[in-house]
mmCIF file of C-alpha atoms and ligand atoms in Angstrom:
data_model
loop_
_atom_site.group_PDB
_atom_site.id
_atom_site.type_symbol
_atom_site.label_atom_id
_atom_site.label_comp_id
_atom_site.label_asym_id
_atom_site.label_seq_id
_atom_site.Cartn_x
_atom_site.Cartn_y
_atom_site.Cartn_z
ATOM 1 C CA UNK A 77 -194.533 66.565 -47.421
ATOM 2 C CA UNK A 78 -190.913 67.864 -47.722
ATOM 3 C CA UNK A 79 -190.678 71.126 -49.471
ATOM 4 C CA UNK A 80 -189.130 72.182 -52.929
ATOM 5 C CA UNK A 81 -186.005 74.280 -52.730
ATOM 6 C CA UNK A 82 -183.480 75.587 -54.923
ATOM 7 C CA UNK A 83 -181.918 72.184 -55.738
ATOM 8 C CA UNK A 84 -185.132 70.019 -56.367
ATOM 9 C CA UNK A 85 -186.682 67.642 -56.480
ATOM 10 C CA UNK A 86 -187.182 67.687 -60.258
ATOM 11 C CA UNK A 87 -189.530 64.763 -60.498
ATOM 12 C CA UNK A 88 -191.589 62.653 -57.733
ATOM 13 C CA UNK A 89 -193.468 59.918 -59.453
ATOM 14 C CA UNK A 90 -195.711 57.942 -57.580
ATOM 15 C CA UNK A 91 -196.893 54.493 -59.123
ATOM 16 C CA UNK A 92 -199.444 51.731 -58.361
ATOM 17 C CA UNK A 93 -199.980 48.578 -60.214
ATOM 18 C CA UNK A 94 -203.162 46.942 -59.445
ATOM 19 C CA UNK A 95 -202.204 43.366 -60.696
ATOM 20 C CA UNK A 96 -199.583 42.970 -57.863
ATOM 21 C CA UNK A 97 -200.806 45.726 -55.263
ATOM 22 C CA UNK A 98 -197.231 47.404 -55.676
ATOM 23 C CA UNK A 99 -197.088 50.871 -54.677
ATOM 24 C CA UNK A 100 -193.784 52.929 -55.657
ATOM 25 C CA UNK A 101 -192.173 56.459 -55.856
ATOM 26 C CA UNK A 102 -189.035 57.558 -57.799
ATOM 27 C CA UNK A 103 -187.832 60.750 -56.998
ATOM 28 C CA UNK A 104 -185.382 62.512 -59.230
ATOM 29 C CA UNK A 105 -183.861 65.137 -57.040
ATOM 30 C CA UNK A 106 -181.299 67.002 -59.193
ATOM 31 C CA UNK A 107 -179.668 66.342 -62.553
ATOM 32 C CA UNK A 108 -177.285 68.926 -63.052
ATOM 33 C CA UNK A 109 -174.154 67.007 -62.478
ATOM 34 C CA UNK A 110 -175.609 64.070 -64.308
ATOM 35 C CA UNK A 111 -178.693 61.752 -64.590
ATOM 36 C CA UNK A 112 -180.104 60.878 -61.337
ATOM 37 C CA UNK A 113 -178.489 57.860 -59.630
ATOM 38 C CA UNK A 114 -179.725 56.042 -56.640
ATOM 39 C CA UNK A 115 -180.734 52.681 -55.247
ATOM 40 C CA UNK A 116 -184.183 51.232 -55.294
ATOM 41 C CA UNK A 117 -185.207 49.800 -51.856
ATOM 42 C CA UNK A 118 -188.359 47.442 -51.047
ATOM 43 C CA UNK A 119 -189.851 48.035 -47.950
ATOM 44 C CA UNK A 120 -193.417 47.684 -46.732
ATOM 45 C CA UNK A 121 -193.751 51.045 -45.109
ATOM 46 C CA UNK A 122 -191.507 53.479 -47.367
ATOM 47 C CA UNK A 123 -192.891 56.720 -47.783
ATOM 48 C CA UNK A 124 -192.849 59.407 -50.554
ATOM 49 C CA UNK A 125 -191.359 61.811 -47.915
ATOM 50 C CA UNK A 126 -188.477 59.390 -46.936
ATOM 51 C CA UNK A 127 -187.398 58.676 -50.676
ATOM 52 C CA UNK A 128 -187.293 62.524 -51.152
ATOM 53 C CA UNK A 129 -184.770 62.843 -48.273
ATOM 54 C CA UNK A 130 -182.714 59.854 -49.630
ATOM 55 C CA UNK A 131 -182.797 61.537 -53.158
ATOM 56 C CA UNK A 132 -181.276 64.690 -51.771
ATOM 57 C CA UNK A 133 -178.633 62.695 -49.796
ATOM 58 C CA UNK A 134 -177.719 61.276 -53.128
ATOM 59 C CA UNK A 135 -177.174 64.504 -54.673
ATOM 60 C CA UNK A 136 -174.786 65.371 -52.053
ATOM 61 C CA UNK A 137 -173.090 62.029 -52.169
ATOM 62 C CA UNK A 138 -172.583 61.949 -55.928
ATOM 63 C CA UNK A 139 -171.377 65.587 -56.046
ATOM 64 C CA UNK A 140 -168.947 65.037 -53.351
ATOM 65 C CA UNK A 141 -167.686 61.808 -54.904
ATOM 66 C CA UNK A 142 -167.005 63.927 -57.632
ATOM 67 C CA UNK A 143 -168.949 61.646 -60.453
ATOM 68 C CA UNK A 144 -171.027 62.921 -62.960
ATOM 69 C CA UNK A 145 -174.298 61.739 -61.549
ATOM 70 C CA UNK A 146 -177.142 63.705 -59.898
ATOM 71 C CA UNK A 147 -179.236 62.402 -57.081
ATOM 72 C CA UNK A 148 -182.321 60.114 -57.269
ATOM 73 C CA UNK A 149 -183.773 57.327 -55.108
ATOM 74 C CA UNK A 150 -186.681 54.765 -55.708
ATOM 75 C CA UNK A 151 -188.907 53.124 -53.169
ATOM 76 C CA UNK A 152 -191.187 50.127 -53.574
ATOM 77 C CA UNK A 153 -193.817 49.499 -51.030
ATOM 78 C CA UNK A 154 -194.140 46.086 -50.842
ATOM 79 C CA UNK A 155 -193.367 43.017 -48.865
ATOM 80 C CA UNK A 156 -189.843 41.659 -49.950
ATOM 81 C CA UNK A 157 -190.426 38.196 -48.461
ATOM 82 C CA UNK A 158 -193.459 38.061 -50.654
ATOM 83 C CA UNK A 159 -193.247 35.202 -53.587
ATOM 84 C CA UNK A 160 -194.615 38.027 -55.985
ATOM 85 C CA UNK A 161 -191.303 40.092 -55.133
ATOM 86 C CA UNK A 162 -189.965 39.757 -58.735
ATOM 87 C CA UNK A 163 -193.310 40.689 -60.292
ATOM 88 C CA UNK A 164 -193.283 43.827 -58.077
ATOM 89 C CA UNK A 165 -189.948 44.764 -59.338
ATOM 90 C CA UNK A 166 -191.054 44.107 -63.006
ATOM 91 C CA UNK A 167 -194.291 46.160 -62.403
ATOM 92 C CA UNK A 168 -192.395 49.121 -61.098
ATOM 93 C CA UNK A 169 -189.821 48.899 -64.143
ATOM 94 C CA UNK A 170 -193.067 49.164 -66.152
ATOM 95 C CA UNK A 171 -194.187 52.205 -64.704
ATOM 96 C CA UNK A 172 -191.036 54.238 -64.419
ATOM 97 C CA UNK A 173 -189.381 52.932 -67.864
ATOM 98 C CA UNK A 174 -189.702 56.224 -69.680
ATOM 99 C CA UNK A 175 -187.166 57.863 -67.417
ATOM 100 C CA UNK A 176 -184.641 55.272 -67.876
ATOM 101 C CA UNK A 177 -181.829 55.237 -68.577
ATOM 102 C CA UNK A 178 -181.705 59.118 -69.720
ATOM 103 C CA UNK A 179 -182.983 60.445 -66.347
ATOM 104 C CA UNK A 180 -182.610 57.520 -63.756
ATOM 105 C CA UNK A 181 -180.281 54.610 -63.329
ATOM 106 C CA UNK A 182 -181.249 52.333 -60.334
ATOM 107 C CA UNK A 183 -178.966 50.370 -57.930
ATOM 108 C CA UNK A 184 -179.386 47.616 -55.121
ATOM 109 C CA UNK A 185 -180.371 48.949 -51.680
ATOM 110 C CA UNK A 186 -182.584 47.600 -48.865
ATOM 111 C CA UNK A 187 -183.888 44.246 -49.681
ATOM 112 C CA UNK A 188 -182.843 44.367 -53.195
ATOM 113 C CA UNK A 189 -179.928 42.613 -54.795
ATOM 114 C CA UNK A 190 -178.103 41.530 -57.950
ATOM 115 C CA UNK A 191 -181.123 39.466 -58.570
ATOM 116 C CA UNK A 192 -183.856 42.123 -58.662
ATOM 117 C CA UNK A 193 -181.276 44.368 -60.607
ATOM 118 C CA UNK A 194 -181.074 41.669 -63.379
ATOM 119 C CA UNK A 195 -185.016 41.609 -63.248
ATOM 120 C CA UNK A 196 -185.056 45.388 -63.578
ATOM 121 C CA UNK A 197 -182.780 45.923 -66.513
ATOM 122 C CA UNK A 198 -184.542 42.742 -68.100
ATOM 123 C CA UNK A 199 -187.812 44.407 -68.021
ATOM 124 C CA UNK A 200 -186.670 47.692 -69.249
ATOM 125 C CA UNK A 201 -184.953 45.652 -72.117
ATOM 126 C CA UNK A 202 -181.573 47.672 -71.243
ATOM 127 C CA UNK A 203 -178.405 46.822 -69.159
ATOM 128 C CA UNK A 204 -177.753 50.542 -68.611
ATOM 129 C CA UNK A 205 -181.236 50.515 -66.217
ATOM 130 C CA UNK A 206 -179.297 49.631 -63.288
ATOM 131 C CA UNK A 207 -175.931 49.243 -61.693
ATOM 132 C CA UNK A 208 -175.013 46.173 -59.195
ATOM 133 C CA UNK A 209 -176.120 43.882 -62.019
ATOM 134 C CA UNK A 210 -174.503 40.480 -61.896
ATOM 135 C CA UNK A 211 -171.129 39.857 -63.057
ATOM 136 C CA UNK A 212 -172.476 37.834 -66.056
ATOM 137 C CA UNK A 213 -174.498 41.223 -67.043
ATOM 138 C CA UNK A 214 -171.434 43.374 -67.230
ATOM 139 C CA UNK A 215 -171.842 44.245 -63.458
ATOM 140 C CA UNK A 216 -169.277 45.273 -60.899
ATOM 141 C CA UNK A 217 -170.730 43.257 -58.078
ATOM 142 C CA UNK A 218 -170.417 44.481 -54.258
ATOM 143 C CA UNK A 219 -168.260 41.457 -53.583
ATOM 144 C CA UNK A 220 -165.331 43.296 -55.191
ATOM 145 C CA UNK A 221 -165.102 45.464 -51.913
ATOM 146 C CA UNK A 222 -165.089 48.939 -53.241
ATOM 147 C CA UNK A 223 -166.955 50.318 -50.445
ATOM 148 C CA UNK A 224 -164.741 48.521 -47.743
ATOM 149 C CA UNK A 225 -161.752 49.697 -49.631
ATOM 150 C CA UNK A 226 -162.992 53.402 -49.765
ATOM 151 C CA UNK A 227 -163.531 53.513 -46.105
ATOM 152 C CA UNK A 228 -160.197 51.993 -45.406
ATOM 153 C CA UNK A 229 -158.376 54.482 -47.766
ATOM 154 C CA UNK A 230 -160.312 57.540 -46.732
ATOM 155 C CA UNK A 231 -159.046 56.779 -43.182
ATOM 156 C CA UNK A 232 -155.475 56.371 -44.019
ATOM 157 C CA UNK A 233 -155.313 59.514 -46.251
ATOM 158 C CA UNK A 234 -157.181 61.357 -43.218
ATOM 159 C CA UNK A 235 -154.634 59.992 -40.786
ATOM 160 C CA UNK A 236 -151.604 60.916 -42.974
ATOM 161 C CA UNK A 237 -153.111 64.338 -43.531
ATOM 162 C CA UNK A 238 -152.938 64.901 -39.624
ATOM 163 C CA UNK A 239 -149.484 64.223 -40.097
ATOM 164 C CA UNK A 240 -149.739 60.619 -38.498
ATOM 165 C CA UNK A 241 -148.974 57.011 -39.590
ATOM 166 C CA UNK A 242 -151.823 54.224 -39.908
ATOM 167 C CA UNK A 243 -148.985 51.679 -38.801
ATOM 168 C CA UNK A 244 -149.784 50.249 -35.379
ATOM 169 C CA UNK A 245 -152.825 52.369 -34.779
ATOM 170 C CA UNK A 246 -155.628 50.263 -33.223
ATOM 171 C CA UNK A 247 -159.073 49.870 -34.893
ATOM 172 C CA UNK A 248 -162.717 48.440 -33.853
ATOM 173 C CA UNK A 249 -164.880 47.601 -36.597
ATOM 174 C CA UNK A 250 -168.820 47.223 -36.163
ATOM 175 C CA UNK A 251 -170.081 44.643 -38.670
ATOM 176 C CA UNK A 252 -168.321 41.996 -40.660
ATOM 177 C CA UNK A 253 -170.419 41.960 -43.565
ATOM 178 C CA UNK A 254 -169.600 43.432 -47.205
ATOM 179 C CA UNK A 255 -168.064 46.785 -45.850
ATOM 180 C CA UNK A 256 -166.327 45.613 -42.424
ATOM 181 C CA UNK A 257 -164.509 42.588 -44.034
ATOM 182 C CA UNK A 258 -162.869 44.720 -46.893
ATOM 183 C CA UNK A 259 -162.176 47.611 -44.410
ATOM 184 C CA UNK A 260 -160.382 45.160 -42.144
ATOM 185 C CA UNK A 261 -158.554 43.579 -45.215
ATOM 186 C CA UNK A 262 -156.801 46.670 -46.199
ATOM 187 C CA UNK A 263 -156.308 48.575 -42.971
ATOM 188 C CA UNK A 264 -154.490 45.290 -41.540
ATOM 189 C CA UNK A 265 -152.705 45.322 -45.028
ATOM 190 C CA UNK A 266 -151.309 48.897 -44.499
ATOM 191 C CA UNK A 267 -150.105 47.848 -40.792
ATOM 192 C CA UNK A 268 -153.026 49.027 -38.632
ATOM 193 C CA UNK A 269 -153.924 46.490 -35.617
ATOM 194 C CA UNK A 270 -157.515 45.560 -35.614
ATOM 195 C CA UNK A 271 -158.251 44.681 -32.114
ATOM 196 C CA UNK A 272 -162.190 44.387 -32.343
ATOM 197 C CA UNK A 273 -164.721 43.287 -34.670
ATOM 198 C CA UNK A 274 -168.427 42.996 -34.312
ATOM 199 C CA UNK A 275 -171.315 40.828 -35.886
ATOM 200 C CA UNK A 276 -175.092 40.712 -34.368
ATOM 201 C CA UNK A 277 -173.647 38.184 -31.823
ATOM 202 C CA UNK A 278 -171.329 40.250 -30.247
ATOM 203 C CA UNK A 279 -167.734 41.699 -30.202
ATOM 204 C CA UNK A 280 -164.358 39.717 -30.708
ATOM 205 C CA UNK A 281 -161.816 41.629 -28.719
ATOM 206 C CA UNK A 282 -157.975 40.864 -28.973
ATOM 207 C CA UNK A 283 -155.680 43.681 -27.767
ATOM 208 C CA UNK A 284 -152.834 41.616 -29.576
ATOM 209 C CA UNK A 285 -154.627 42.170 -32.648
ATOM 210 C CA UNK A 286 -156.952 39.720 -34.951
ATOM 211 C CA UNK A 287 -155.765 38.201 -38.039
ATOM 212 C CA UNK A 288 -157.802 39.039 -41.061
ATOM 213 C CA UNK A 289 -157.640 35.571 -42.558
ATOM 214 C CA UNK A 290 -158.127 33.683 -39.364
ATOM 215 C CA UNK A 291 -161.228 35.810 -38.830
ATOM 216 C CA UNK A 292 -162.694 35.070 -42.110
ATOM 217 C CA UNK A 293 -162.377 31.444 -41.762
ATOM 218 C CA UNK A 294 -163.845 31.490 -38.275
ATOM 219 C CA UNK A 295 -166.960 33.573 -39.677
ATOM 220 C CA UNK A 296 -167.457 31.078 -42.500
ATOM 221 C CA UNK A 297 -167.222 27.872 -40.669
ATOM 222 C CA UNK A 298 -168.678 29.138 -37.513
ATOM 223 C CA UNK A 299 -171.097 31.670 -38.634
ATOM 224 C CA UNK A 300 -170.002 34.572 -36.247
ATOM 225 C CA UNK A 301 -166.858 36.136 -35.094
ATOM 226 C CA UNK A 302 -167.674 35.569 -31.377
ATOM 227 C CA UNK A 303 -166.458 31.822 -32.206
ATOM 228 C CA UNK A 304 -162.955 33.015 -32.945
ATOM 229 C CA UNK A 305 -161.611 31.543 -29.726
ATOM 230 C CA UNK A 306 -158.723 34.200 -29.037
ATOM 231 C CA UNK A 307 -159.474 37.592 -26.939
ATOM 232 C CA UNK A 308 -162.575 37.989 -25.026
ATOM 233 C CA UNK A 309 -166.292 38.219 -26.329
ATOM 234 C CA UNK A 310 -168.271 41.242 -25.346
ATOM 235 C CA UNK A 311 -171.741 42.307 -26.196
ATOM 236 C CA UNK A 312 -172.313 44.160 -29.445
ATOM 237 C CA UNK A 313 -172.617 47.757 -27.877
ATOM 238 C CA UNK A 314 -169.525 47.460 -25.939
ATOM 239 C CA UNK A 315 -167.575 48.032 -29.498
ATOM 240 C CA UNK A 316 -168.269 51.647 -29.516
ATOM 241 C CA UNK A 317 -166.621 52.015 -25.836
ATOM 242 C CA UNK A 318 -163.345 50.664 -26.380
ATOM 243 C CA UNK A 319 -160.054 52.369 -26.101
ATOM 244 C CA UNK A 320 -158.973 52.321 -29.641
ATOM 245 C CA UNK A 321 -157.387 55.001 -32.048
ATOM 246 C CA UNK A 322 -159.824 54.428 -34.925
ATOM 247 C CA UNK A 323 -163.758 53.314 -34.503
ATOM 248 C CA UNK A 324 -165.538 52.138 -37.729
ATOM 249 C CA UNK A 325 -169.357 51.920 -37.329
ATOM 250 C CA UNK A 326 -170.203 49.771 -40.397
ATOM 251 C CA UNK A 327 -173.556 47.999 -39.821
ATOM 252 C CA UNK A 328 -176.519 49.980 -38.642
ATOM 253 C CA UNK A 329 -177.808 53.349 -38.189
ATOM 254 C CA UNK A 330 -177.948 55.480 -35.109
ATOM 255 C CA UNK A 331 -175.725 53.258 -33.119
ATOM 256 C CA UNK A 332 -173.855 56.314 -31.349
ATOM 257 C CA UNK A 333 -176.587 58.377 -29.466
ATOM 258 C CA UNK A 334 -176.747 60.780 -26.801
ATOM 259 C CA UNK A 335 -176.592 57.841 -24.426
ATOM 260 C CA UNK A 336 -173.162 56.492 -25.385
ATOM 261 C CA UNK A 337 -171.235 59.325 -27.376
ATOM 262 C CA UNK A 338 -169.540 60.193 -23.913
ATOM 263 C CA UNK A 339 -167.897 56.763 -23.955
ATOM 264 C CA UNK A 340 -166.467 57.076 -27.022
ATOM 265 C CA UNK A 341 -162.619 56.785 -26.751
ATOM 266 C CA UNK A 342 -161.474 56.682 -30.344
ATOM 267 C CA UNK A 343 -159.764 59.907 -31.898
ATOM 268 C CA UNK A 344 -161.257 58.997 -35.232
ATOM 269 C CA UNK A 345 -164.521 57.896 -36.365
ATOM 270 C CA UNK A 346 -164.717 56.570 -39.923
ATOM 271 C CA UNK A 347 -168.490 56.294 -40.806
ATOM 272 C CA UNK A 348 -168.889 53.112 -43.035
ATOM 273 C CA UNK A 349 -172.364 52.598 -42.260
ATOM 274 C CA UNK A 350 -175.016 55.319 -43.529
ATOM 275 C CA UNK A 351 -175.855 57.616 -40.806
ATOM 276 C CA UNK A 352 -174.471 55.788 -37.790
ATOM 277 C CA UNK A 353 -175.119 58.958 -35.575
ATOM 278 C CA UNK A 354 -177.137 62.438 -36.222
ATOM 279 C CA UNK A 355 -175.043 65.610 -37.037
ATOM 280 C CA UNK A 356 -176.013 66.587 -33.427
ATOM 281 C CA UNK A 357 -174.174 63.667 -31.848
ATOM 282 C CA UNK A 358 -171.178 64.192 -34.540
ATOM 283 C CA UNK A 359 -171.027 67.577 -33.299
ATOM 284 C CA UNK A 360 -170.264 66.256 -29.822
ATOM 285 C CA UNK A 361 -167.600 64.345 -31.006
ATOM 286 C CA UNK A 362 -166.118 67.130 -32.974
ATOM 287 C CA UNK A 363 -166.317 69.444 -29.877
ATOM 288 C CA UNK A 364 -164.211 66.954 -28.375
ATOM 289 C CA UNK A 365 -161.400 67.160 -30.940
ATOM 290 C CA UNK A 366 -162.471 63.684 -32.640
ATOM 291 C CA UNK A 367 -161.977 63.414 -36.427
ATOM 292 C CA UNK A 368 -165.330 62.238 -37.879
ATOM 293 C CA UNK A 369 -165.100 60.921 -41.361
ATOM 294 C CA UNK A 370 -168.757 61.534 -42.547
ATOM 295 C CA UNK A 371 -170.516 58.600 -44.142
ATOM 296 C CA UNK A 372 -170.756 60.530 -47.663
ATOM 297 C CA UNK A 373 -167.315 60.985 -47.780
ATOM 298 C CA UNK A 374 -165.881 57.740 -46.365
ATOM 299 C CA UNK A 375 -168.376 55.260 -48.117
ATOM 300 C CA UNK A 376 -168.504 56.417 -51.347
ATOM 301 C CA UNK A 377 -166.524 53.642 -52.782
ATOM 302 C CA UNK A 378 -169.492 52.089 -53.829
ATOM 303 C CA UNK A 379 -171.238 54.957 -55.907
ATOM 304 C CA UNK A 380 -167.916 55.389 -57.517
ATOM 305 C CA UNK A 381 -167.810 51.859 -58.333
ATOM 306 C CA UNK A 382 -171.337 52.163 -60.108
ATOM 307 C CA UNK A 383 -169.990 54.923 -61.961
ATOM 308 C CA UNK A 384 -167.531 52.739 -63.312
ATOM 309 C CA UNK A 385 -169.904 50.048 -64.123
ATOM 310 C CA UNK A 386 -171.733 52.420 -66.328
ATOM 311 C CA UNK A 387 -168.751 53.316 -68.086
ATOM 312 C CA UNK A 388 -168.138 49.605 -69.035
ATOM 313 C CA UNK A 389 -164.962 49.571 -66.856
ATOM 314 C CA UNK A 390 -163.330 46.643 -65.279
ATOM 315 C CA UNK A 391 -162.361 45.716 -61.805
ATOM 316 C CA UNK A 392 -158.633 47.238 -62.255
ATOM 317 C CA UNK A 393 -159.773 50.352 -63.544
ATOM 318 C CA UNK A 394 -162.828 50.728 -61.078
ATOM 319 C CA UNK A 395 -159.957 50.409 -57.945
ATOM 320 C CA UNK A 396 -157.959 53.130 -59.783
ATOM 321 C CA UNK A 397 -160.827 55.520 -59.869
ATOM 322 C CA UNK A 398 -162.033 54.921 -56.481
ATOM 323 C CA UNK A 399 -158.202 55.637 -55.209
ATOM 324 C CA UNK A 400 -157.946 58.710 -56.911
ATOM 325 C CA UNK A 401 -161.276 60.104 -56.008
ATOM 326 C CA UNK A 402 -161.379 58.958 -52.318
ATOM 327 C CA UNK A 403 -157.743 60.326 -51.982
ATOM 328 C CA UNK A 404 -158.634 63.786 -53.770
ATOM 329 C CA UNK A 405 -162.192 64.338 -51.810
ATOM 330 C CA UNK A 406 -160.709 63.319 -48.557
ATOM 331 C CA UNK A 407 -157.879 65.799 -48.667
ATOM 332 C CA UNK A 408 -160.369 68.384 -50.061
ATOM 333 C CA UNK A 409 -162.495 68.020 -47.208
ATOM 334 C CA UNK A 410 -159.582 67.751 -44.438
ATOM 335 C CA UNK A 411 -158.027 70.774 -45.922
ATOM 336 C CA UNK A 412 -161.660 72.911 -46.015
ATOM 337 C CA UNK A 413 -162.618 72.023 -42.517
ATOM 338 C CA UNK A 414 -163.222 74.571 -40.114
ATOM 339 C CA UNK A 415 -163.697 74.189 -36.317
ATOM 340 C CA UNK A 416 -163.278 70.222 -36.914
ATOM 341 C CA UNK A 417 -166.602 70.294 -38.503
ATOM 342 C CA UNK A 418 -165.825 67.734 -41.478
ATOM 343 C CA UNK A 419 -169.315 67.307 -42.485
ATOM 344 C CA UNK A 420 -170.047 71.129 -42.934
ATOM 345 C CA UNK A 421 -166.962 71.345 -45.146
ATOM 346 C CA UNK A 422 -167.906 68.095 -47.164
ATOM 347 C CA UNK A 423 -171.395 69.407 -47.510
ATOM 348 C CA UNK A 424 -170.409 73.014 -48.605
ATOM 349 C CA UNK A 425 -167.769 71.290 -51.529
ATOM 350 C CA UNK A 426 -170.963 69.130 -52.739
ATOM 351 C CA UNK A 427 -173.141 72.232 -52.832
ATOM 352 C CA UNK A 428 -170.567 74.072 -54.668
ATOM 353 C CA UNK A 429 -170.218 71.462 -57.446
ATOM 354 C CA UNK A 430 -173.982 71.116 -57.586
ATOM 355 C CA UNK A 431 -174.480 75.060 -57.777
ATOM 356 C CA UNK A 432 -171.620 75.286 -60.295
ATOM 357 C CA UNK A 433 -173.284 72.764 -62.553
ATOM 358 C CA UNK A 434 -176.498 74.099 -62.304
ATOM 359 C CA UNK A 435 -175.084 77.725 -63.196
ATOM 360 C CA UNK A 436 -173.204 76.094 -66.525
ATOM 361 C CA UNK A 437 -176.621 74.459 -67.362
ATOM 362 C CA UNK A 438 -178.535 77.799 -66.917
HETATM 363 P P1 NAD B 231 -173.876 43.308 -44.679
HETATM 364 O O1 NAD B 231 -175.386 42.923 -44.812
HETATM 365 O O2 NAD B 231 -173.108 42.751 -45.904
HETATM 366 O O3 NAD B 231 -173.243 43.259 -43.483
HETATM 367 C C1 NAD B 231 -174.168 43.820 -42.192
HETATM 368 C C2 NAD B 231 -173.057 43.368 -40.946
HETATM 369 O O4 NAD B 231 -173.468 43.902 -40.132
HETATM 370 C C3 NAD B 231 -173.146 41.708 -40.755
HETATM 371 O O5 NAD B 231 -171.844 41.199 -40.471
HETATM 372 C C4 NAD B 231 -174.048 41.629 -39.550
HETATM 373 O O6 NAD B 231 -173.633 40.465 -39.074
HETATM 374 C C5 NAD B 231 -173.552 42.932 -38.900
HETATM 375 N N1 NAD B 231 -174.517 43.231 -37.722
HETATM 376 C C6 NAD B 231 -175.924 43.286 -37.896
HETATM 377 N N2 NAD B 231 -176.440 43.405 -36.710
HETATM 378 C C7 NAD B 231 -175.496 44.073 -36.032
HETATM 379 C C8 NAD B 231 -175.349 44.261 -34.598
HETATM 380 N N3 NAD B 231 -176.191 44.678 -33.777
HETATM 381 N N4 NAD B 231 -173.935 44.687 -34.328
HETATM 382 C C9 NAD B 231 -172.925 44.652 -34.902
HETATM 383 N N5 NAD B 231 -173.012 44.178 -36.045
HETATM 384 C C10 NAD B 231 -174.426 43.636 -36.669
HETATM 385 O O7 NAD B 231 -174.024 45.044 -45.076
HETATM 386 P P2 NAD B 231 -172.971 46.065 -45.731
HETATM 387 O O8 NAD B 231 -173.084 46.035 -47.138
HETATM 388 O O9 NAD B 231 -171.650 45.401 -45.201
HETATM 389 O O10 NAD B 231 -173.352 47.377 -45.227
HETATM 390 C C11 NAD B 231 -173.263 47.871 -44.127
HETATM 391 C C12 NAD B 231 -173.669 49.334 -43.942
HETATM 392 O O11 NAD B 231 -172.749 49.987 -44.886
HETATM 393 C C13 NAD B 231 -174.842 49.591 -44.042
HETATM 394 O O12 NAD B 231 -175.183 50.720 -43.394
HETATM 395 C C14 NAD B 231 -174.950 50.112 -45.571
HETATM 396 O O13 NAD B 231 -175.848 51.084 -45.584
HETATM 397 C C15 NAD B 231 -173.786 50.750 -45.520
HETATM 398 N N6 NAD B 231 -173.141 50.965 -47.301
HETATM 399 C C16 NAD B 231 -172.652 49.911 -47.701
HETATM 400 C C17 NAD B 231 -172.491 50.071 -48.914
HETATM 401 C C18 NAD B 231 -171.931 48.797 -49.783
HETATM 402 O O14 NAD B 231 -171.546 48.760 -51.023
HETATM 403 N N7 NAD B 231 -172.248 47.435 -49.265
HETATM 404 C C19 NAD B 231 -172.373 51.209 -49.616
HETATM 405 C C20 NAD B 231 -172.505 52.380 -48.739
HETATM 406 C C21 NAD B 231 -172.760 52.095 -47.450
#
């Protein structure tokens, strides 16, 4: 099992429900900056070690986002397609209830949506038990686009920090789901030229630029961006090799690897997805002068929105807070970066904030 260190974890709770067969683990890694906040995933093969690693990642993400949350995560080992899914969520809620919401607040993650969040909060009997609830329960749903907006903003702030203009820069975006669509919407609105977008069926590539509204219509009516009509259709993996200024991996983990990193031509890689490449692969891009905007900086719009939800703020205020935090944190990371290693700078800032909070708490 992953070892404890100076930061945590503070609690590792493994639970089992004989009635449903649900096995679960809740890890509260570090609460120096605030109560533990992290998603609750349901996967048949989740392990305690994996959840510990994910909880630690949340400690750094929340600290870097500069929101008063510590790091935590939950994993429910259960078949997400089972008709007993809701019963398993409710059983998990019963087992961990004494930690909620003073030490842990859940949120949607793999195979859990606003529906599961509603069941979890209902079982606990407290709306504060989770974020990502339906709007009818006071939630700020992902559909508002906080993460994609944050990715676009982080990219723009970094470009301007380099003394350049986003206007006219070419962009390729992997994935046209929640994050990819909003990233395209805002980057297009700020004058960038989106030349390529992919989904699981392939890439649509048009050097003259793709229109956001028209592409949304194609995706809604035909189910895939590849049916768009204009430009060329390429296999999904070709997206990462295109001659663009900005590349946004925004769908799956580990898409840039030792095998294709040499073919990346973008000057900026803005990580919308979680872990689109390992740190070792990132370092290869950094060594070539590519600006990498690390995932826990670029895609923090979602956790900042979660914080706003716990404060009971509305959509307008949420976008204001995301704007302020992403702008400040991006500038801070850019200013602190040495040898083009943005991830090391971001991690250093996050660790400093956690250490400072730990010292304050004695
Ligand atoms: P989503 O399910 O809404 O969309 C995923 C998109 O990826 C879909 O368009 C799908 O067609 C596409 N896709 C699947 N396989 C693909 C392939 N082989 N090639 C290209 N595209 C493919 O998911 P999302 O919420 O947009 O999340 C995307 C990524 O962003 C994930 O890594 C997620 O962990 C990360 N993320 C999301 C949020 C959030 O608030 N939604 C927050 C932080 C990080």
